[in-house]
Short mmCIF file of N, CA, C and O in Angstrom, two decimals:
data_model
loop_
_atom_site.label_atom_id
_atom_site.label_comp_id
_atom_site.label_asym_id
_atom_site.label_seq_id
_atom_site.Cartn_x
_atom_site.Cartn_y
_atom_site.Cartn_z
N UNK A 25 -11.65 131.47 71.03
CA UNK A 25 -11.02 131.00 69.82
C UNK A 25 -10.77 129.51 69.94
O UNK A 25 -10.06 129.21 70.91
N UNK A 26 -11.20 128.46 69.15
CA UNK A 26 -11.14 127.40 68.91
C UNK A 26 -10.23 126.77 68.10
O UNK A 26 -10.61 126.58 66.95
N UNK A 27 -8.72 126.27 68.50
CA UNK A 27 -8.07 125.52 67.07
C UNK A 27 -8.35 124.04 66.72
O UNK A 27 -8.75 123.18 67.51
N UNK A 28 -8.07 123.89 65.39
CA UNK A 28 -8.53 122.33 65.45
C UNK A 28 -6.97 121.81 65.05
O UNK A 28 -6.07 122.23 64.31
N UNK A 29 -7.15 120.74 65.87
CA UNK A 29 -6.04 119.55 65.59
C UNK A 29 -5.93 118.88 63.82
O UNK A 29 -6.87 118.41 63.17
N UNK A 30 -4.38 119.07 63.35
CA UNK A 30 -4.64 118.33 61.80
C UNK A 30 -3.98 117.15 62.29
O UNK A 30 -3.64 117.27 63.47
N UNK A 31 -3.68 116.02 61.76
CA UNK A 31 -3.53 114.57 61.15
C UNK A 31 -2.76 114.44 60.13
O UNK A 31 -3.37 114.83 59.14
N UNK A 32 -1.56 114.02 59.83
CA UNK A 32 -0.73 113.34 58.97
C UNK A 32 -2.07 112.98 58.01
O UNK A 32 -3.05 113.04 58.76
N UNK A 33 -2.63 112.51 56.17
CA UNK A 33 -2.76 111.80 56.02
C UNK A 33 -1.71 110.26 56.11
O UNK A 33 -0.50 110.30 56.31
N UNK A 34 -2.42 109.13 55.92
CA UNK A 34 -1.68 107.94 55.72
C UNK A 34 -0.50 107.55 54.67
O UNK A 34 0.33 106.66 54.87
N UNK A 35 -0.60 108.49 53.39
CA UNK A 35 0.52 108.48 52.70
C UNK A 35 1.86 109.17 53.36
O UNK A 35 3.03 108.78 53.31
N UNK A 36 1.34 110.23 53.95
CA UNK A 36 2.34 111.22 54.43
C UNK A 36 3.23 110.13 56.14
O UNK A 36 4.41 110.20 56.50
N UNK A 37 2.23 109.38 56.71
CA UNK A 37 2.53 108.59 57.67
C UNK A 37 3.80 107.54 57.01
O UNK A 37 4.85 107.39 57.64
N UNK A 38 3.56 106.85 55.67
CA UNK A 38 4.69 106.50 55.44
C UNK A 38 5.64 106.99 54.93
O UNK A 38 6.72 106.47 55.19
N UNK A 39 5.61 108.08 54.08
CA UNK A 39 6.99 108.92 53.89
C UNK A 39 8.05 109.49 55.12
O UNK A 39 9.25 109.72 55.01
N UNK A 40 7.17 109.63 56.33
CA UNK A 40 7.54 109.76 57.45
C UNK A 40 8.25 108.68 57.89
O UNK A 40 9.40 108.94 58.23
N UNK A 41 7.98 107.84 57.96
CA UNK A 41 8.38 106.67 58.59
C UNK A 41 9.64 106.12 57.94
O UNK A 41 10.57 105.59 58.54
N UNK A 42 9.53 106.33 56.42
CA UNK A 42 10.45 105.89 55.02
C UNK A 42 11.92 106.64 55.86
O UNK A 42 12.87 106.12 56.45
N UNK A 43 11.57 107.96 55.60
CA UNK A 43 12.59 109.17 56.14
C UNK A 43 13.52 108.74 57.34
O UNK A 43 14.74 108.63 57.34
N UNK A 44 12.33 108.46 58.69
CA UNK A 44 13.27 108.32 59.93
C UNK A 44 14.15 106.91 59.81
O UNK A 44 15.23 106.91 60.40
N UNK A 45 13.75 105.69 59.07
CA UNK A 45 14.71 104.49 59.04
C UNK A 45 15.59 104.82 57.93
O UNK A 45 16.76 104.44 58.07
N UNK A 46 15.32 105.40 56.95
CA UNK A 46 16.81 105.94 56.40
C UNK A 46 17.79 106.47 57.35
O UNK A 46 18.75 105.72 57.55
N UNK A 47 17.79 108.02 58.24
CA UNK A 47 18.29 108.71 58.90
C UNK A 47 19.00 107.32 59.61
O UNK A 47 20.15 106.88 59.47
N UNK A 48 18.11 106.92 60.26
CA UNK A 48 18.48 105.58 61.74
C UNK A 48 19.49 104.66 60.75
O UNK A 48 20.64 104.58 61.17
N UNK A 49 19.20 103.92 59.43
CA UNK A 49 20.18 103.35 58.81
C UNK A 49 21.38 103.66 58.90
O UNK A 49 22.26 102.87 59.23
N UNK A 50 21.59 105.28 58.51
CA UNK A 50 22.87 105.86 58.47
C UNK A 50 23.56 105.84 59.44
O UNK A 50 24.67 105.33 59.63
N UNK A 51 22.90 106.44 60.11
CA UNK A 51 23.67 106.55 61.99
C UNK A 51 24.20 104.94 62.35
O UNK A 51 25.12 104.58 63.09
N UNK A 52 23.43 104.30 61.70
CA UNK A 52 24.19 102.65 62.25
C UNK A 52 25.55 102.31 61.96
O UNK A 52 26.15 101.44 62.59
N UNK A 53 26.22 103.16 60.73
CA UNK A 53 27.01 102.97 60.17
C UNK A 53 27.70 104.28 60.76
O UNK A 53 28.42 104.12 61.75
N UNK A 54 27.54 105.45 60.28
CA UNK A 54 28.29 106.91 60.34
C UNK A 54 28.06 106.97 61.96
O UNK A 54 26.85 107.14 62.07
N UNK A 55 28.57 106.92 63.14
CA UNK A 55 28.33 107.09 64.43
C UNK A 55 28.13 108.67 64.46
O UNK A 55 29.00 109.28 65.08
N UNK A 56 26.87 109.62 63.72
CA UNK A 56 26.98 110.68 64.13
C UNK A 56 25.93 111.11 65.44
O UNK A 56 24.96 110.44 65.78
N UNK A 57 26.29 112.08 65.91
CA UNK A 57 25.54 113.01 67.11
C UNK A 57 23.72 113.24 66.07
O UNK A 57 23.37 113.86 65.06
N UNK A 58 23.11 112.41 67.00
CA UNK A 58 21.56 113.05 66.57
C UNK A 58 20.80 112.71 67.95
O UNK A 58 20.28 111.61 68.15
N UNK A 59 20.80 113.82 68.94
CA UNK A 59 19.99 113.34 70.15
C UNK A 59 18.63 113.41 70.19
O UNK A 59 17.94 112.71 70.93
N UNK A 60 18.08 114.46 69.21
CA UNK A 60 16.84 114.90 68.92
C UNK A 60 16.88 114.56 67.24
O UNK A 60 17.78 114.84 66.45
N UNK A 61 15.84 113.98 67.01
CA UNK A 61 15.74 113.51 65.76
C UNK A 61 13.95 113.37 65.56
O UNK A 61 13.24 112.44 65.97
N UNK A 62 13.58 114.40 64.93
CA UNK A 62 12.05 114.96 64.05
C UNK A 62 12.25 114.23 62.79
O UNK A 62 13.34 114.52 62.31
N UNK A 63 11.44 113.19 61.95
CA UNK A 63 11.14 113.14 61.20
C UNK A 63 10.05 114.04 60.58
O UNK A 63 9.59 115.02 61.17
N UNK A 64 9.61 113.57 59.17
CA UNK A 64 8.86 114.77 58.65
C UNK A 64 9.51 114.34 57.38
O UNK A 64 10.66 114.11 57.02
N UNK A 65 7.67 114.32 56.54
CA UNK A 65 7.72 113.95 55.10
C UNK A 65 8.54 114.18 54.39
O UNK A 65 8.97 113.28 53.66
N UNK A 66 8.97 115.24 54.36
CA UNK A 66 10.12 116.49 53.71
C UNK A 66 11.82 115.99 53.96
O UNK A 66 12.93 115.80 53.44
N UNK A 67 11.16 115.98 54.93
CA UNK A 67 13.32 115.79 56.11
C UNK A 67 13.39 115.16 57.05
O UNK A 67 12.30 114.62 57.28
N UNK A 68 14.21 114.90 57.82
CA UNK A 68 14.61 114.71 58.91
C UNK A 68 15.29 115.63 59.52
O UNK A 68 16.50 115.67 59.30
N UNK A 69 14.67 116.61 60.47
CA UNK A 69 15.38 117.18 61.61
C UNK A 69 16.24 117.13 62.35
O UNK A 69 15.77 116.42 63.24
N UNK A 70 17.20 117.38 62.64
CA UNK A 70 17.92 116.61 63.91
C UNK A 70 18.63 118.12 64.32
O UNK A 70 19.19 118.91 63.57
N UNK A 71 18.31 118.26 66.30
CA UNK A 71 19.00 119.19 66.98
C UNK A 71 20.34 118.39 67.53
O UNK A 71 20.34 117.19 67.81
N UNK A 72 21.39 119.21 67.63
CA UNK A 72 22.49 118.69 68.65
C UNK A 72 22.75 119.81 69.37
O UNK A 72 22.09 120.85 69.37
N UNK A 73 24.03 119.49 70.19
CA UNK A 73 24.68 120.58 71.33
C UNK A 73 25.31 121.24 71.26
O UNK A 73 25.41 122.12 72.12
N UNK A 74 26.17 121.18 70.08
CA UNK A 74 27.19 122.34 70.20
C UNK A 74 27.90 122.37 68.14
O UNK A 74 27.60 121.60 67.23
N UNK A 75 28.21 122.76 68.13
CA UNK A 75 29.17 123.46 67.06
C UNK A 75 30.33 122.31 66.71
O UNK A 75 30.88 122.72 65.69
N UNK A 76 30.85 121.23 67.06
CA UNK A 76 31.37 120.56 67.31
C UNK A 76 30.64 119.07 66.63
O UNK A 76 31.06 118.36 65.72
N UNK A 77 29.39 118.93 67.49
CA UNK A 77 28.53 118.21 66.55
C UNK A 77 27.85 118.64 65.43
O UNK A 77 27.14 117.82 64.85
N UNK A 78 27.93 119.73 65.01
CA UNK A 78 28.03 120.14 63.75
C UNK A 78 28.69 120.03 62.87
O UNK A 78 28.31 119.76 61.73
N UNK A 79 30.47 120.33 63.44
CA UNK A 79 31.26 120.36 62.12
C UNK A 79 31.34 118.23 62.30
O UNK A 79 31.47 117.54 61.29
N UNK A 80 31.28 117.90 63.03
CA UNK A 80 30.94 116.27 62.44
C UNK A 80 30.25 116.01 61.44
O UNK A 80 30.70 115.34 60.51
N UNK A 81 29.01 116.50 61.48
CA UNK A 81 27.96 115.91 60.67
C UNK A 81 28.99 116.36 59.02
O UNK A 81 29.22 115.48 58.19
N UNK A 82 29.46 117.82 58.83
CA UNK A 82 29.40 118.72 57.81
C UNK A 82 30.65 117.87 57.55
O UNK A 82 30.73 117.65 56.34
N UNK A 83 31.75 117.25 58.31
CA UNK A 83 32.78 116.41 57.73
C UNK A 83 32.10 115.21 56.18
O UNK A 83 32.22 115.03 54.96
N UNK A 84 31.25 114.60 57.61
CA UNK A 84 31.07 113.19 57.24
C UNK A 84 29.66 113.18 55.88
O UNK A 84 29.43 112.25 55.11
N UNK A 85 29.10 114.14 55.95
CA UNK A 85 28.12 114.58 55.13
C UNK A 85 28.29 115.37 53.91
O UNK A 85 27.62 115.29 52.88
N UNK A 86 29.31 116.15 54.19
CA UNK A 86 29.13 117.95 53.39
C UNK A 86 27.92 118.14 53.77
O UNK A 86 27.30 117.52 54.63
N UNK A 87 27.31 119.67 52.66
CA UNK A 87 26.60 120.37 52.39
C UNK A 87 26.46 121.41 52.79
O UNK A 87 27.57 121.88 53.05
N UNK A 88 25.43 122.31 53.07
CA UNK A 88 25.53 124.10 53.18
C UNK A 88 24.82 124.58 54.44
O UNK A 88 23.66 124.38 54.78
N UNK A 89 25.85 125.30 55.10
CA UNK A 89 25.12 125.92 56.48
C UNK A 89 23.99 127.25 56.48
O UNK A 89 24.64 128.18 55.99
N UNK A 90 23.07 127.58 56.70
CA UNK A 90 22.40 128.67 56.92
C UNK A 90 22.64 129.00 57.94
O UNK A 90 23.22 128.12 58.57
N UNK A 91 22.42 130.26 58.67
CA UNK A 91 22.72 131.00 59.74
C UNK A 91 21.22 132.21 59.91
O UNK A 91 21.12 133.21 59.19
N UNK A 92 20.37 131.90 60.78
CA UNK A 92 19.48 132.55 61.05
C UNK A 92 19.47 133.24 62.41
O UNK A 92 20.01 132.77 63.41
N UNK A 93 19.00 134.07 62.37
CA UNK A 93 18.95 134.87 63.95
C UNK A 93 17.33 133.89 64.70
O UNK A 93 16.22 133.50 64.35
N UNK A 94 17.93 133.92 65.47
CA UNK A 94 16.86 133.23 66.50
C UNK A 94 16.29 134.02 67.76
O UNK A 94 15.41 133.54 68.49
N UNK A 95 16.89 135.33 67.96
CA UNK A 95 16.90 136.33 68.54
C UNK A 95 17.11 136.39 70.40
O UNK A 95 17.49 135.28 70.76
N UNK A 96 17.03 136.97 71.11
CA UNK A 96 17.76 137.26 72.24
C UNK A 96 19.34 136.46 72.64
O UNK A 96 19.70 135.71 73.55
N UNK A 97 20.19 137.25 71.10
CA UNK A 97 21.66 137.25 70.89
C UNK A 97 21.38 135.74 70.93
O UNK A 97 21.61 135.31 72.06
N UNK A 98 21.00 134.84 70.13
CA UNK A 98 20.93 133.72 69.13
C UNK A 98 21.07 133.64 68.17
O UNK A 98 20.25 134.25 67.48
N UNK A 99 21.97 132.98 67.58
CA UNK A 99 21.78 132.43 66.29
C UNK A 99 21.45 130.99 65.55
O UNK A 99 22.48 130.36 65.79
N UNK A 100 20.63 130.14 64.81
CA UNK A 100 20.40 129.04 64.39
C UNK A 100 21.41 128.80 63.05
O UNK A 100 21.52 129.35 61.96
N UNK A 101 22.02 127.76 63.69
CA UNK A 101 22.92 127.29 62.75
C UNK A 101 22.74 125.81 62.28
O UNK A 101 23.10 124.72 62.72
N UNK A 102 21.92 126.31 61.07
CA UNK A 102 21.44 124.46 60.40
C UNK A 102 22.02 124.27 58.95
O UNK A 102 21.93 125.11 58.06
N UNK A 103 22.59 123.11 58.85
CA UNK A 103 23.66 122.02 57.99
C UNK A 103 22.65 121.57 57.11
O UNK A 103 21.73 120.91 57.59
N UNK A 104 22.70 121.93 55.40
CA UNK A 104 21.69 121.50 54.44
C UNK A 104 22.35 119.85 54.28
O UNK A 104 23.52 119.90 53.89
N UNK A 105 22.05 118.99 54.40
CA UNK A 105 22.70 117.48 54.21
C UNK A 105 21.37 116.56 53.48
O UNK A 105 20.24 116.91 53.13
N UNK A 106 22.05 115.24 53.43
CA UNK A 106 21.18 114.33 53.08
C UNK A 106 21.55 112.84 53.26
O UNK A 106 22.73 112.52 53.09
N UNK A 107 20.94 112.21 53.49
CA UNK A 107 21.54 110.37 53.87
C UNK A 107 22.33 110.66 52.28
O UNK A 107 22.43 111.50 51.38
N UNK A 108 22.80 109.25 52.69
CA UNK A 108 23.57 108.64 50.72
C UNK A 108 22.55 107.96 50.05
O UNK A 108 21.71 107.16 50.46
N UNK A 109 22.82 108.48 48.80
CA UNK A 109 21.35 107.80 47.77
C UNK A 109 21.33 106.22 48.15
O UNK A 109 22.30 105.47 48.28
N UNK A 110 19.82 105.91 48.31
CA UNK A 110 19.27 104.96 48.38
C UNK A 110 19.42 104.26 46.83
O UNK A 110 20.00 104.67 45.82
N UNK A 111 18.80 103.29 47.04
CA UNK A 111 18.56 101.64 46.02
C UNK A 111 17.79 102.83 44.36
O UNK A 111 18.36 103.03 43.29
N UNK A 112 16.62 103.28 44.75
CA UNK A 112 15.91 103.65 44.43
C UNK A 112 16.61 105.40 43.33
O UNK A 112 16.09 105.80 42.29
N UNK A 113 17.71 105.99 43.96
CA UNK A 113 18.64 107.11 43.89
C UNK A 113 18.38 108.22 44.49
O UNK A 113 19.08 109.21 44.32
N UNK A 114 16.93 108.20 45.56
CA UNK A 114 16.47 109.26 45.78
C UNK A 114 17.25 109.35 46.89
O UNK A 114 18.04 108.40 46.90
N UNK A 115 17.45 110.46 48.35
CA UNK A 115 18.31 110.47 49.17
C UNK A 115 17.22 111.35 50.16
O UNK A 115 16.31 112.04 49.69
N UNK A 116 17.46 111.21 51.47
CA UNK A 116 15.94 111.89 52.22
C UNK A 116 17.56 113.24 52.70
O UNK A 116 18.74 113.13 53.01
N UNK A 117 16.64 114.27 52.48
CA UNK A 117 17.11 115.44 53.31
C UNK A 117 17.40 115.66 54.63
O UNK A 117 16.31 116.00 55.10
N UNK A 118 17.97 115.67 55.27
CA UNK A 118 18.27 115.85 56.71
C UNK A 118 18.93 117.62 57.06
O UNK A 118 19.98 118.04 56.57
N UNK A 119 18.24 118.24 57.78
CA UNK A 119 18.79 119.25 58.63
C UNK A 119 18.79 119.59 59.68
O UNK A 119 17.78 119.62 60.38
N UNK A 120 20.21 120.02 60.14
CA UNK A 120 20.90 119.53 61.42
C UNK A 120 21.62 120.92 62.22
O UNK A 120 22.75 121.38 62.05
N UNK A 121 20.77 121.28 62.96
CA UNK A 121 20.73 122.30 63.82
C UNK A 121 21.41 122.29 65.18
O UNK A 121 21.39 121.36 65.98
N UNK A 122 22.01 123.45 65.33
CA UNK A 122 22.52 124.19 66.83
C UNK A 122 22.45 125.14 67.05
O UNK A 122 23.16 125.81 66.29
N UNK A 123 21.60 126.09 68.25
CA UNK A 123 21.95 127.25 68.78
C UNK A 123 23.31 127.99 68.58
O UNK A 123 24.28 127.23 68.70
N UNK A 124 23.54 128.98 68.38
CA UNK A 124 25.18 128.94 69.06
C UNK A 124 24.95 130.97 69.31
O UNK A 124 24.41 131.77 68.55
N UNK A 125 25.49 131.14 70.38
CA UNK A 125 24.98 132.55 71.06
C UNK A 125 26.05 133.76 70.23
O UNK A 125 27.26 133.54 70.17
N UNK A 126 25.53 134.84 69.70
CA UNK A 126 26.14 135.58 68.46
C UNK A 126 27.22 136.17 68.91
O UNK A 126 27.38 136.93 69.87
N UNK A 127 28.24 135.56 67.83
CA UNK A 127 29.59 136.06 67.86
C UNK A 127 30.29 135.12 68.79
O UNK A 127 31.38 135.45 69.25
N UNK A 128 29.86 134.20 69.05
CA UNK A 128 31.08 132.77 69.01
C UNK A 128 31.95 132.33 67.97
O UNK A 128 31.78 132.19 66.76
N UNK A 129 32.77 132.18 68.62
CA UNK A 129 34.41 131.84 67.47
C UNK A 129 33.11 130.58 67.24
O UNK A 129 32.22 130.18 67.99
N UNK A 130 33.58 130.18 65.63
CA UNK A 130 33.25 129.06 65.02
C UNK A 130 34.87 128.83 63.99
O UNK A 130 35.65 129.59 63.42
N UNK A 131 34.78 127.56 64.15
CA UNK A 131 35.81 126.90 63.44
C UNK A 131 35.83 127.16 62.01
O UNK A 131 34.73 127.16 61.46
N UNK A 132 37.12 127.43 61.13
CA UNK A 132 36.99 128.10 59.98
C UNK A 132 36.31 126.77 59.09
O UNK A 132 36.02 127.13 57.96
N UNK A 133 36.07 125.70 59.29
CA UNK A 133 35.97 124.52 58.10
C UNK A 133 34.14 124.42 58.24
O UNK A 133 33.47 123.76 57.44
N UNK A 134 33.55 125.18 59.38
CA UNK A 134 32.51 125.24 59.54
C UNK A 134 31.87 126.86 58.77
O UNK A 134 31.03 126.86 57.86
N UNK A 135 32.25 127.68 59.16
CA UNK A 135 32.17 129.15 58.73
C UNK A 135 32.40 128.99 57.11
O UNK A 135 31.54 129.64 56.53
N UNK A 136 33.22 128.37 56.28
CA UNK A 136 33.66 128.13 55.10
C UNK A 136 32.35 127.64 54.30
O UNK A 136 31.96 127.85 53.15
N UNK A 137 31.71 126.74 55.60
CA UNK A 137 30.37 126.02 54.50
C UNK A 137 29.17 127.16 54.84
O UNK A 137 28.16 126.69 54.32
N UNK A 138 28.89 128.21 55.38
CA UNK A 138 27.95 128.92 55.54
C UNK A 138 28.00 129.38 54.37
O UNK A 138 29.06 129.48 53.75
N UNK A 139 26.39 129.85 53.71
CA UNK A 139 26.06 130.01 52.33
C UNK A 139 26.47 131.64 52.78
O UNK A 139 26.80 132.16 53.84
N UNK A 140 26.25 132.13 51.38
CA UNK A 140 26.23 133.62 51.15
C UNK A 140 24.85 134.26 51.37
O UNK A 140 24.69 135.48 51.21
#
């Protein structure tokens, strides 16, 4: 079985690029936790460590938590957010992920923003 490698086109290379210096803008200002940081046409990714750097982001950001099973007693806990509207009004998406192992106390101001 043979896979083949795909390629960003070049438009998609700068929406990419657009995305991660927004994200990096913000952080210059908002000192938040992003140790791992994926750009991507769409979003910006960002993993952190704990539940803690989560409810930071969800302070200083808002927006809506999902809660997915990630399985062997995991759960993925990612923060729907977005930079602050740009010049332009558009705003790049950012979601902001942590492990956290099932049935850890989570802080009620965090649990509050998990969707239904």
């Amino acid at each position: 079985m043979k896979t083949e490698t795909t390629f960003p086109s070049l438009s998609e290379y700068g929406l990419i690029s657009d995305n991660r210096v927004a994200v990096e803008a913000m952080l210059d200002y908002l000192p938040l936790p992003a140790p791992t940081m994926i750009p991507r046409a769409d979003a910006v990714f960002v993993t952190v460590a704990d539940l803690d750097d989560l409810g930071e982001w969800l302070r200083a950001r808002g927006g809506t938590i999902h809660v997915s099973s990630a399985a062997d007693g995991l759960e993925l806990w990612t923060l729907l957010t977005a930079t602050p509207l740009r010049a332009d009004g558009s705003a790049v998406p950012v979601r902001v992920s942590v492990p956290v192992p099932m049935g850890e106390q989570v802080m009620d101001h965090i649990r509050a923003a998990v969707s239904a």
